[in-house]
């Protein structure tokens, strides 16, 4: 495995325009429970309900109770992992130009990453469904004691600024991701199983446009065969040696 890490160091050192693509794996060491985690309060709420737009519109209180009891406490105690900070460091060195993320936990931004393209939004931001005003989650959390579901001063229902099941991805973020994939010289996947759209396509686009494709993920991914380097380790195990 050490020679793979050496190869990763070499690729990154020779890269002038690196784009990282991150998934749940980079936040696994940050105390963010996964949808599939067993045990605990998390499992009392069904993602087919709290993360589904049709269900949200039918019964928004279900999401907001989940937010109050589960998501908010987990976001408050979550800290960026060592891997998040390595990506910040690569950005400061002028090597990394963009982080494209499937995650909604806001940990890249918390770590100090400047250029983040969130394909699925950010669950720390709350948006009015009518006037589109944005609110920080702490403000809305306090509001939940008095009002469930919470509303904007304009009367509109508040919702998380994330892509729910049944909604399409934000076009602007998607366009930015495609363009970055075409322009980068190294495309570094970190902690994504690369099975869902667009995760399964964006790295392919990068490879087709001449980038080196590196995949860091605990488990195998469908794109492993086309990658220049595959490291089956945790995000921090693979990235921390780059510091
Ligand atoms: Zn409003």
PDB file of C-alpha atoms and ligand atoms in Angstrom:
ATOM      1  CA  UNK A   1       0.000   0.000   0.000  1.00  0.00           C
ATOM      2  CA  UNK A   2       2.949   2.349   0.653  1.00  0.00           C
ATOM      3  CA  UNK A   3       3.933   2.391  -3.001  1.00  0.00           C
ATOM      4  CA  UNK A   4       0.387   3.455  -3.860  1.00  0.00           C
ATOM      5  CA  UNK A   5       0.672   6.369  -1.440  1.00  0.00           C
ATOM      6  CA  UNK A   6       4.010   7.277  -3.032  1.00  0.00           C
ATOM      7  CA  UNK A   7       2.346   7.200  -6.442  1.00  0.00           C
ATOM      8  CA  UNK A   8      -0.449   9.459  -5.112  1.00  0.00           C
ATOM      9  CA  UNK A   9       2.148  11.914  -3.776  1.00  0.00           C
ATOM     10  CA  UNK A  10       3.850  11.942  -7.157  1.00  0.00           C
ATOM     11  CA  UNK A  11       0.604  12.557  -9.083  1.00  0.00           C
ATOM     12  CA  UNK A  12      -0.445  15.360  -6.731  1.00  0.00           C
ATOM     13  CA  UNK A  13       3.031  16.965  -6.798  1.00  0.00           C
ATOM     14  CA  UNK A  14       2.930  17.045 -10.610  1.00  0.00           C
ATOM     15  CA  UNK A  15      -0.614  18.400 -10.711  1.00  0.00           C
ATOM     16  CA  UNK A  16      -1.316  22.064 -11.416  1.00  0.00           C
ATOM     17  CA  UNK A  17      -5.079  21.895 -11.633  1.00  0.00           C
ATOM     18  CA  UNK A  18      -6.463  19.236  -9.327  1.00  0.00           C
ATOM     19  CA  UNK A  19     -10.178  18.734  -8.763  1.00  0.00           C
ATOM     20  CA  UNK A  20     -11.391  16.665  -5.807  1.00  0.00           C
ATOM     21  CA  UNK A  21     -14.726  14.880  -5.776  1.00  0.00           C
ATOM     22  CA  UNK A  22     -15.941  13.860  -2.332  1.00  0.00           C
ATOM     23  CA  UNK A  23     -18.659  11.643  -0.907  1.00  0.00           C
ATOM     24  CA  UNK A  24     -19.812  10.330   2.461  1.00  0.00           C
ATOM     25  CA  UNK A  25     -16.484   8.557   3.075  1.00  0.00           C
ATOM     26  CA  UNK A  26     -14.651  11.819   3.789  1.00  0.00           C
ATOM     27  CA  UNK A  27     -17.156  12.665   6.537  1.00  0.00           C
ATOM     28  CA  UNK A  28     -17.233   9.195   8.082  1.00  0.00           C
ATOM     29  CA  UNK A  29     -14.510  10.221  10.559  1.00  0.00           C
ATOM     30  CA  UNK A  30     -16.328  13.475  11.380  1.00  0.00           C
ATOM     31  CA  UNK A  31     -19.153  11.973  13.397  1.00  0.00           C
ATOM     32  CA  UNK A  32     -21.741  12.306  10.646  1.00  0.00           C
ATOM     33  CA  UNK A  33     -23.929   9.197  10.859  1.00  0.00           C
ATOM     34  CA  UNK A  34     -24.796   7.613   7.542  1.00  0.00           C
ATOM     35  CA  UNK A  35     -28.324   6.869   6.368  1.00  0.00           C
ATOM     36  CA  UNK A  36     -27.615   3.199   6.778  1.00  0.00           C
ATOM     37  CA  UNK A  37     -26.127   3.390  10.254  1.00  0.00           C
ATOM     38  CA  UNK A  38     -27.638   0.942  12.698  1.00  0.00           C
ATOM     39  CA  UNK A  39     -28.859   1.713  16.176  1.00  0.00           C
ATOM     40  CA  UNK A  40     -29.498   5.001  17.892  1.00  0.00           C
ATOM     41  CA  UNK A  41     -32.035   7.707  17.331  1.00  0.00           C
ATOM     42  CA  UNK A  42     -31.025   8.164  13.685  1.00  0.00           C
ATOM     43  CA  UNK A  43     -32.837   4.988  12.706  1.00  0.00           C
ATOM     44  CA  UNK A  44     -36.116   6.184  14.228  1.00  0.00           C
ATOM     45  CA  UNK A  45     -36.499   8.454  11.229  1.00  0.00           C
ATOM     46  CA  UNK A  46     -36.999   7.069   7.759  1.00  0.00           C
ATOM     47  CA  UNK A  47     -34.925   8.722   4.988  1.00  0.00           C
ATOM     48  CA  UNK A  48     -37.649   7.726   2.538  1.00  0.00           C
ATOM     49  CA  UNK A  49     -39.748  10.290   4.422  1.00  0.00           C
ATOM     50  CA  UNK A  50     -37.428  13.029   5.730  1.00  0.00           C
ATOM     51  CA  UNK A  51     -35.380  13.193   2.541  1.00  0.00           C
ATOM     52  CA  UNK A  52     -38.248  12.956   0.037  1.00  0.00           C
ATOM     53  CA  UNK A  53     -39.748  16.085  -1.478  1.00  0.00           C
ATOM     54  CA  UNK A  54     -43.261  14.673  -1.865  1.00  0.00           C
ATOM     55  CA  UNK A  55     -43.339  13.626   1.759  1.00  0.00           C
ATOM     56  CA  UNK A  56     -41.852  16.945   2.856  1.00  0.00           C
ATOM     57  CA  UNK A  57     -44.637  18.868   1.137  1.00  0.00           C
ATOM     58  CA  UNK A  58     -47.260  16.546   2.630  1.00  0.00           C
ATOM     59  CA  UNK A  59     -45.925  16.584   6.198  1.00  0.00           C
ATOM     60  CA  UNK A  60     -43.047  19.092   6.656  1.00  0.00           C
ATOM     61  CA  UNK A  61     -43.107  18.577  10.437  1.00  0.00           C
ATOM     62  CA  UNK A  62     -41.617  15.121   9.950  1.00  0.00           C
ATOM     63  CA  UNK A  63     -38.424  16.618   8.477  1.00  0.00           C
ATOM     64  CA  UNK A  64     -38.281  19.379  11.057  1.00  0.00           C
ATOM     65  CA  UNK A  65     -38.621  16.956  13.992  1.00  0.00           C
ATOM     66  CA  UNK A  66     -35.840  14.873  12.440  1.00  0.00           C
ATOM     67  CA  UNK A  67     -33.752  18.058  12.048  1.00  0.00           C
ATOM     68  CA  UNK A  68     -34.387  19.074  15.683  1.00  0.00           C
ATOM     69  CA  UNK A  69     -33.784  15.667  17.259  1.00  0.00           C
ATOM     70  CA  UNK A  70     -31.124  14.133  15.029  1.00  0.00           C
ATOM     71  CA  UNK A  71     -29.551  16.198  12.292  1.00  0.00           C
ATOM     72  CA  UNK A  72     -28.960  19.431  14.171  1.00  0.00           C
ATOM     73  CA  UNK A  73     -27.255  17.783  17.180  1.00  0.00           C
ATOM     74  CA  UNK A  74     -25.068  15.707  14.867  1.00  0.00           C
ATOM     75  CA  UNK A  75     -24.073  18.778  12.805  1.00  0.00           C
ATOM     76  CA  UNK A  76     -23.283  20.749  15.959  1.00  0.00           C
ATOM     77  CA  UNK A  77     -20.774  18.176  17.180  1.00  0.00           C
ATOM     78  CA  UNK A  78     -19.302  17.219  13.779  1.00  0.00           C
ATOM     79  CA  UNK A  79     -15.784  18.428  13.040  1.00  0.00           C
ATOM     80  CA  UNK A  80     -13.888  18.310   9.743  1.00  0.00           C
ATOM     81  CA  UNK A  81     -11.664  15.245   9.418  1.00  0.00           C
ATOM     82  CA  UNK A  82      -7.922  15.239   8.758  1.00  0.00           C
ATOM     83  CA  UNK A  83      -8.777  14.545   5.104  1.00  0.00           C
ATOM     84  CA  UNK A  84     -10.894  17.705   4.863  1.00  0.00           C
ATOM     85  CA  UNK A  85      -7.899  19.721   6.074  1.00  0.00           C
ATOM     86  CA  UNK A  86      -5.522  18.120   3.566  1.00  0.00           C
ATOM     87  CA  UNK A  87      -7.775  19.386   0.753  1.00  0.00           C
ATOM     88  CA  UNK A  88      -7.694  22.891   2.277  1.00  0.00           C
ATOM     89  CA  UNK A  89      -3.898  22.696   2.354  1.00  0.00           C
ATOM     90  CA  UNK A  90      -3.750  21.648  -1.313  1.00  0.00           C
ATOM     91  CA  UNK A  91      -5.951  24.624  -2.182  1.00  0.00           C
ATOM     92  CA  UNK A  92      -3.618  26.990  -0.305  1.00  0.00           C
ATOM     93  CA  UNK A  93      -0.666  25.538  -2.225  1.00  0.00           C
ATOM     94  CA  UNK A  94      -2.419  26.432  -5.476  1.00  0.00           C
ATOM     95  CA  UNK A  95      -2.695  22.790  -6.564  1.00  0.00           C
ATOM     96  CA  UNK A  96      -6.384  22.165  -5.920  1.00  0.00           C
ATOM     97  CA  UNK A  97      -8.819  24.390  -7.770  1.00  0.00           C
ATOM     98  CA  UNK A  98     -12.223  22.985  -6.769  1.00  0.00           C
ATOM     99  CA  UNK A  99     -13.886  20.511  -4.434  1.00  0.00           C
ATOM    100  CA  UNK A 100     -17.032  18.999  -5.912  1.00  0.00           C
ATOM    101  CA  UNK A 101     -18.999  17.327  -3.139  1.00  0.00           C
ATOM    102  CA  UNK A 102     -22.025  15.083  -2.833  1.00  0.00           C
ATOM    103  CA  UNK A 103     -22.116  15.830   0.899  1.00  0.00           C
ATOM    104  CA  UNK A 104     -24.574  18.250   2.475  1.00  0.00           C
ATOM    105  CA  UNK A 105     -22.812  18.530   5.864  1.00  0.00           C
ATOM    106  CA  UNK A 106     -20.928  21.774   5.122  1.00  0.00           C
ATOM    107  CA  UNK A 107     -17.673  20.362   6.572  1.00  0.00           C
ATOM    108  CA  UNK A 108     -15.483  21.449   3.638  1.00  0.00           C
ATOM    109  CA  UNK A 109     -16.530  25.041   4.241  1.00  0.00           C
ATOM    110  CA  UNK A 110     -16.068  24.636   7.993  1.00  0.00           C
ATOM    111  CA  UNK A 111     -12.515  23.383   7.400  1.00  0.00           C
ATOM    112  CA  UNK A 112     -11.780  26.566   5.432  1.00  0.00           C
ATOM    113  CA  UNK A 113     -12.137  25.367   1.832  1.00  0.00           C
ATOM    114  CA  UNK A 114     -12.887  28.357  -0.418  1.00  0.00           C
ATOM    115  CA  UNK A 115     -13.967  26.742  -3.670  1.00  0.00           C
ATOM    116  CA  UNK A 116     -16.692  24.179  -3.027  1.00  0.00           C
ATOM    117  CA  UNK A 117     -19.277  23.022  -5.520  1.00  0.00           C
ATOM    118  CA  UNK A 118     -22.114  21.373  -3.582  1.00  0.00           C
ATOM    119  CA  UNK A 119     -24.075  19.110  -5.895  1.00  0.00           C
ATOM    120  CA  UNK A 120     -26.724  18.405  -3.269  1.00  0.00           C
ATOM    121  CA  UNK A 121     -26.800  21.700  -1.381  1.00  0.00           C
ATOM    122  CA  UNK A 122     -25.924  22.399   2.246  1.00  0.00           C
ATOM    123  CA  UNK A 123     -28.109  21.238   5.119  1.00  0.00           C
ATOM    124  CA  UNK A 124     -26.785  24.058   7.364  1.00  0.00           C
ATOM    125  CA  UNK A 125     -28.619  26.563   5.192  1.00  0.00           C
ATOM    126  CA  UNK A 126     -32.381  27.002   5.471  1.00  0.00           C
ATOM    127  CA  UNK A 127     -34.363  28.496   2.599  1.00  0.00           C
ATOM    128  CA  UNK A 128     -37.840  30.023   2.331  1.00  0.00           C
ATOM    129  CA  UNK A 129     -39.882  28.151  -0.263  1.00  0.00           C
ATOM    130  CA  UNK A 130     -41.589  31.420  -1.290  1.00  0.00           C
ATOM    131  CA  UNK A 131     -39.237  34.429  -1.148  1.00  0.00           C
ATOM    132  CA  UNK A 132     -36.038  32.270  -1.256  1.00  0.00           C
ATOM    133  CA  UNK A 133     -34.470  34.113   1.717  1.00  0.00           C
ATOM    134  CA  UNK A 134     -31.722  32.113   3.417  1.00  0.00           C
ATOM    135  CA  UNK A 135     -31.296  31.598   7.162  1.00  0.00           C
ATOM    136  CA  UNK A 136     -28.562  30.007   9.294  1.00  0.00           C
ATOM    137  CA  UNK A 137     -29.601  26.747  10.930  1.00  0.00           C
ATOM    138  CA  UNK A 138     -29.070  28.042  14.499  1.00  0.00           C
ATOM    139  CA  UNK A 139     -31.748  30.699  14.014  1.00  0.00           C
ATOM    140  CA  UNK A 140     -34.258  28.221  12.681  1.00  0.00           C
ATOM    141  CA  UNK A 141     -33.431  25.692  15.394  1.00  0.00           C
ATOM    142  CA  UNK A 142     -34.468  28.219  18.044  1.00  0.00           C
ATOM    143  CA  UNK A 143     -37.612  28.972  16.070  1.00  0.00           C
ATOM    144  CA  UNK A 144     -38.571  25.274  16.197  1.00  0.00           C
ATOM    145  CA  UNK A 145     -39.380  25.535  19.908  1.00  0.00           C
ATOM    146  CA  UNK A 146     -42.298  27.798  19.040  1.00  0.00           C
ATOM    147  CA  UNK A 147     -43.228  26.750  15.561  1.00  0.00           C
ATOM    148  CA  UNK A 148     -43.229  23.360  13.839  1.00  0.00           C
ATOM    149  CA  UNK A 149     -42.914  23.443  10.883  1.00  0.00           C
ATOM    150  CA  UNK A 150     -41.152  26.835  10.824  1.00  0.00           C
ATOM    151  CA  UNK A 151     -42.123  29.660   8.475  1.00  0.00           C
ATOM    152  CA  UNK A 152     -40.437  32.754   7.059  1.00  0.00           C
ATOM    153  CA  UNK A 153     -41.632  36.246   8.032  1.00  0.00           C
ATOM    154  CA  UNK A 154     -43.222  36.373   4.545  1.00  0.00           C
ATOM    155  CA  UNK A 155     -45.371  33.379   5.513  1.00  0.00           C
ATOM    156  CA  UNK A 156     -43.540  30.878   3.304  1.00  0.00           C
ATOM    157  CA  UNK A 157     -42.626  27.398   4.561  1.00  0.00           C
ATOM    158  CA  UNK A 158     -38.952  26.934   5.427  1.00  0.00           C
ATOM    159  CA  UNK A 159     -37.001  24.019   3.995  1.00  0.00           C
ATOM    160  CA  UNK A 160     -33.391  22.814   4.021  1.00  0.00           C
ATOM    161  CA  UNK A 161     -31.310  24.121   1.104  1.00  0.00           C
ATOM    162  CA  UNK A 162     -30.612  20.604  -0.113  1.00  0.00           C
ATOM    163  CA  UNK A 163     -31.676  18.420  -2.996  1.00  0.00           C
ATOM    164  CA  UNK A 164     -34.328  16.025  -1.724  1.00  0.00           C
ATOM    165  CA  UNK A 165     -35.195  12.699  -3.362  1.00  0.00           C
ATOM    166  CA  UNK A 166     -37.538  13.511  -6.228  1.00  0.00           C
ATOM    167  CA  UNK A 167     -35.790  16.803  -7.064  1.00  0.00           C
ATOM    168  CA  UNK A 168     -33.222  17.490  -9.762  1.00  0.00           C
ATOM    169  CA  UNK A 169     -29.704  18.689  -9.045  1.00  0.00           C
ATOM    170  CA  UNK A 170     -29.034  22.442  -9.242  1.00  0.00           C
ATOM    171  CA  UNK A 171     -28.080  23.157 -12.869  1.00  0.00           C
ATOM    172  CA  UNK A 172     -25.504  25.785 -11.986  1.00  0.00           C
ATOM    173  CA  UNK A 173     -23.552  23.453  -9.685  1.00  0.00           C
ATOM    174  CA  UNK A 174     -23.771  20.644 -12.207  1.00  0.00           C
ATOM    175  CA  UNK A 175     -22.422  22.849 -15.014  1.00  0.00           C
ATOM    176  CA  UNK A 176     -19.553  23.982 -12.798  1.00  0.00           C
ATOM    177  CA  UNK A 177     -18.715  20.360 -11.989  1.00  0.00           C
ATOM    178  CA  UNK A 178     -18.737  19.239 -15.633  1.00  0.00           C
ATOM    179  CA  UNK A 179     -16.540  22.152 -16.656  1.00  0.00           C
ATOM    180  CA  UNK A 180     -14.060  21.543 -13.836  1.00  0.00           C
ATOM    181  CA  UNK A 181     -13.871  17.875 -14.843  1.00  0.00           C
ATOM    182  CA  UNK A 182     -12.996  18.845 -18.410  1.00  0.00           C
ATOM    183  CA  UNK A 183     -10.324  21.342 -17.411  1.00  0.00           C
ATOM    184  CA  UNK A 184      -8.479  19.541 -14.602  1.00  0.00           C
ATOM    185  CA  UNK A 185      -5.262  17.552 -14.954  1.00  0.00           C
ATOM    186  CA  UNK A 186      -5.998  15.309 -11.947  1.00  0.00           C
ATOM    187  CA  UNK A 187      -9.429  14.186 -10.775  1.00  0.00           C
ATOM    188  CA  UNK A 188      -9.246  12.852  -7.226  1.00  0.00           C
ATOM    189  CA  UNK A 189     -12.247  10.923  -5.919  1.00  0.00           C
ATOM    190  CA  UNK A 190     -12.366  10.688  -2.110  1.00  0.00           C
ATOM    191  CA  UNK A 191     -14.884   8.530  -0.264  1.00  0.00           C
ATOM    192  CA  UNK A 192     -17.511   8.058  -2.938  1.00  0.00           C
ATOM    193  CA  UNK A 193     -18.799   4.699  -4.116  1.00  0.00           C
ATOM    194  CA  UNK A 194     -19.484   6.283  -7.536  1.00  0.00           C
ATOM    195  CA  UNK A 195     -22.741   4.467  -8.141  1.00  0.00           C
ATOM    196  CA  UNK A 196     -25.306   7.233  -8.474  1.00  0.00           C
ATOM    197  CA  UNK A 197     -25.657   9.969 -11.067  1.00  0.00           C
ATOM    198  CA  UNK A 198     -23.786  12.262 -11.520  1.00  0.00           C
ATOM    199  CA  UNK A 199     -20.995  10.723  -9.418  1.00  0.00           C
ATOM    200  CA  UNK A 200     -20.697   7.857 -11.840  1.00  0.00           C
ATOM    201  CA  UNK A 201     -20.330  10.144 -14.887  1.00  0.00           C
ATOM    202  CA  UNK A 202     -18.256  13.167 -13.844  1.00  0.00           C
ATOM    203  CA  UNK A 203     -15.001  11.213 -13.261  1.00  0.00           C
ATOM    204  CA  UNK A 204     -15.474   9.557 -16.663  1.00  0.00           C
ATOM    205  CA  UNK A 205     -15.714  12.996 -18.289  1.00  0.00           C
ATOM    206  CA  UNK A 206     -12.470  14.033 -16.571  1.00  0.00           C
ATOM    207  CA  UNK A 207     -10.697  10.906 -17.765  1.00  0.00           C
ATOM    208  CA  UNK A 208     -11.979  11.380 -21.325  1.00  0.00           C
ATOM    209  CA  UNK A 209     -10.555  14.891 -21.309  1.00  0.00           C
ATOM    210  CA  UNK A 210      -7.096  13.703 -20.373  1.00  0.00           C
ATOM    211  CA  UNK A 211      -7.019  13.946 -16.583  1.00  0.00           C
ATOM    212  CA  UNK A 212      -5.400  11.347 -14.371  1.00  0.00           C
ATOM    213  CA  UNK A 213      -8.141   9.635 -12.399  1.00  0.00           C
ATOM    214  CA  UNK A 214      -7.372   8.689  -8.792  1.00  0.00           C
ATOM    215  CA  UNK A 215      -9.947   6.890  -6.635  1.00  0.00           C
ATOM    216  CA  UNK A 216      -9.637   6.733  -2.849  1.00  0.00           C
ATOM    217  CA  UNK A 217     -12.462   4.696  -1.351  1.00  0.00           C
ATOM    218  CA  UNK A 218     -12.677   1.927   1.230  1.00  0.00           C
ATOM    219  CA  UNK A 219     -14.667  -0.290  -1.111  1.00  0.00           C
ATOM    220  CA  UNK A 220     -14.357  -1.055  -4.801  1.00  0.00           C
ATOM    221  CA  UNK A 221     -16.148   1.252  -7.221  1.00  0.00           C
ATOM    222  CA  UNK A 222     -17.449   0.600 -10.742  1.00  0.00           C
ATOM    223  CA  UNK A 223     -14.863   3.056 -12.103  1.00  0.00           C
ATOM    224  CA  UNK A 224     -11.830   1.335 -10.548  1.00  0.00           C
ATOM    225  CA  UNK A 225     -10.913  -0.397 -13.846  1.00  0.00           C
ATOM    226  CA  UNK A 226     -10.485   2.927 -15.689  1.00  0.00           C
ATOM    227  CA  UNK A 227      -8.597   4.735 -12.907  1.00  0.00           C
ATOM    228  CA  UNK A 228      -4.860   5.472 -13.061  1.00  0.00           C
ATOM    229  CA  UNK A 229      -4.589   4.778  -9.335  1.00  0.00           C
ATOM    230  CA  UNK A 230      -6.981   3.117  -6.887  1.00  0.00           C
ATOM    231  CA  UNK A 231      -6.449   3.170  -3.124  1.00  0.00           C
ATOM    232  CA  UNK A 232      -8.837   1.144  -0.990  1.00  0.00           C
ATOM    233  CA  UNK A 233      -8.260   2.981   2.271  1.00  0.00           C
ATOM    234  CA  UNK A 234     -10.111   5.531   4.343  1.00  0.00           C
ATOM    235  CA  UNK A 235      -9.926   9.161   3.242  1.00  0.00           C
ATOM    236  CA  UNK A 236      -7.579  10.195   6.044  1.00  0.00           C
ATOM    237  CA  UNK A 237      -5.315   7.142   5.737  1.00  0.00           C
ATOM    238  CA  UNK A 238      -4.727   7.965   2.084  1.00  0.00           C
ATOM    239  CA  UNK A 239      -4.629  11.770   2.222  1.00  0.00           C
ATOM    240  CA  UNK A 240      -2.804  12.603   5.446  1.00  0.00           C
ATOM    241  CA  UNK A 241       0.589  11.439   4.028  1.00  0.00           C
ATOM    242  CA  UNK A 242       0.212  14.242   1.438  1.00  0.00           C
ATOM    243  CA  UNK A 243       0.685  16.911   4.103  1.00  0.00           C
TER     244      UNK A 243
HETATM  245 ZN1  LIG B   1     -39.995  34.134   2.804  1.00  0.00          ZN
END
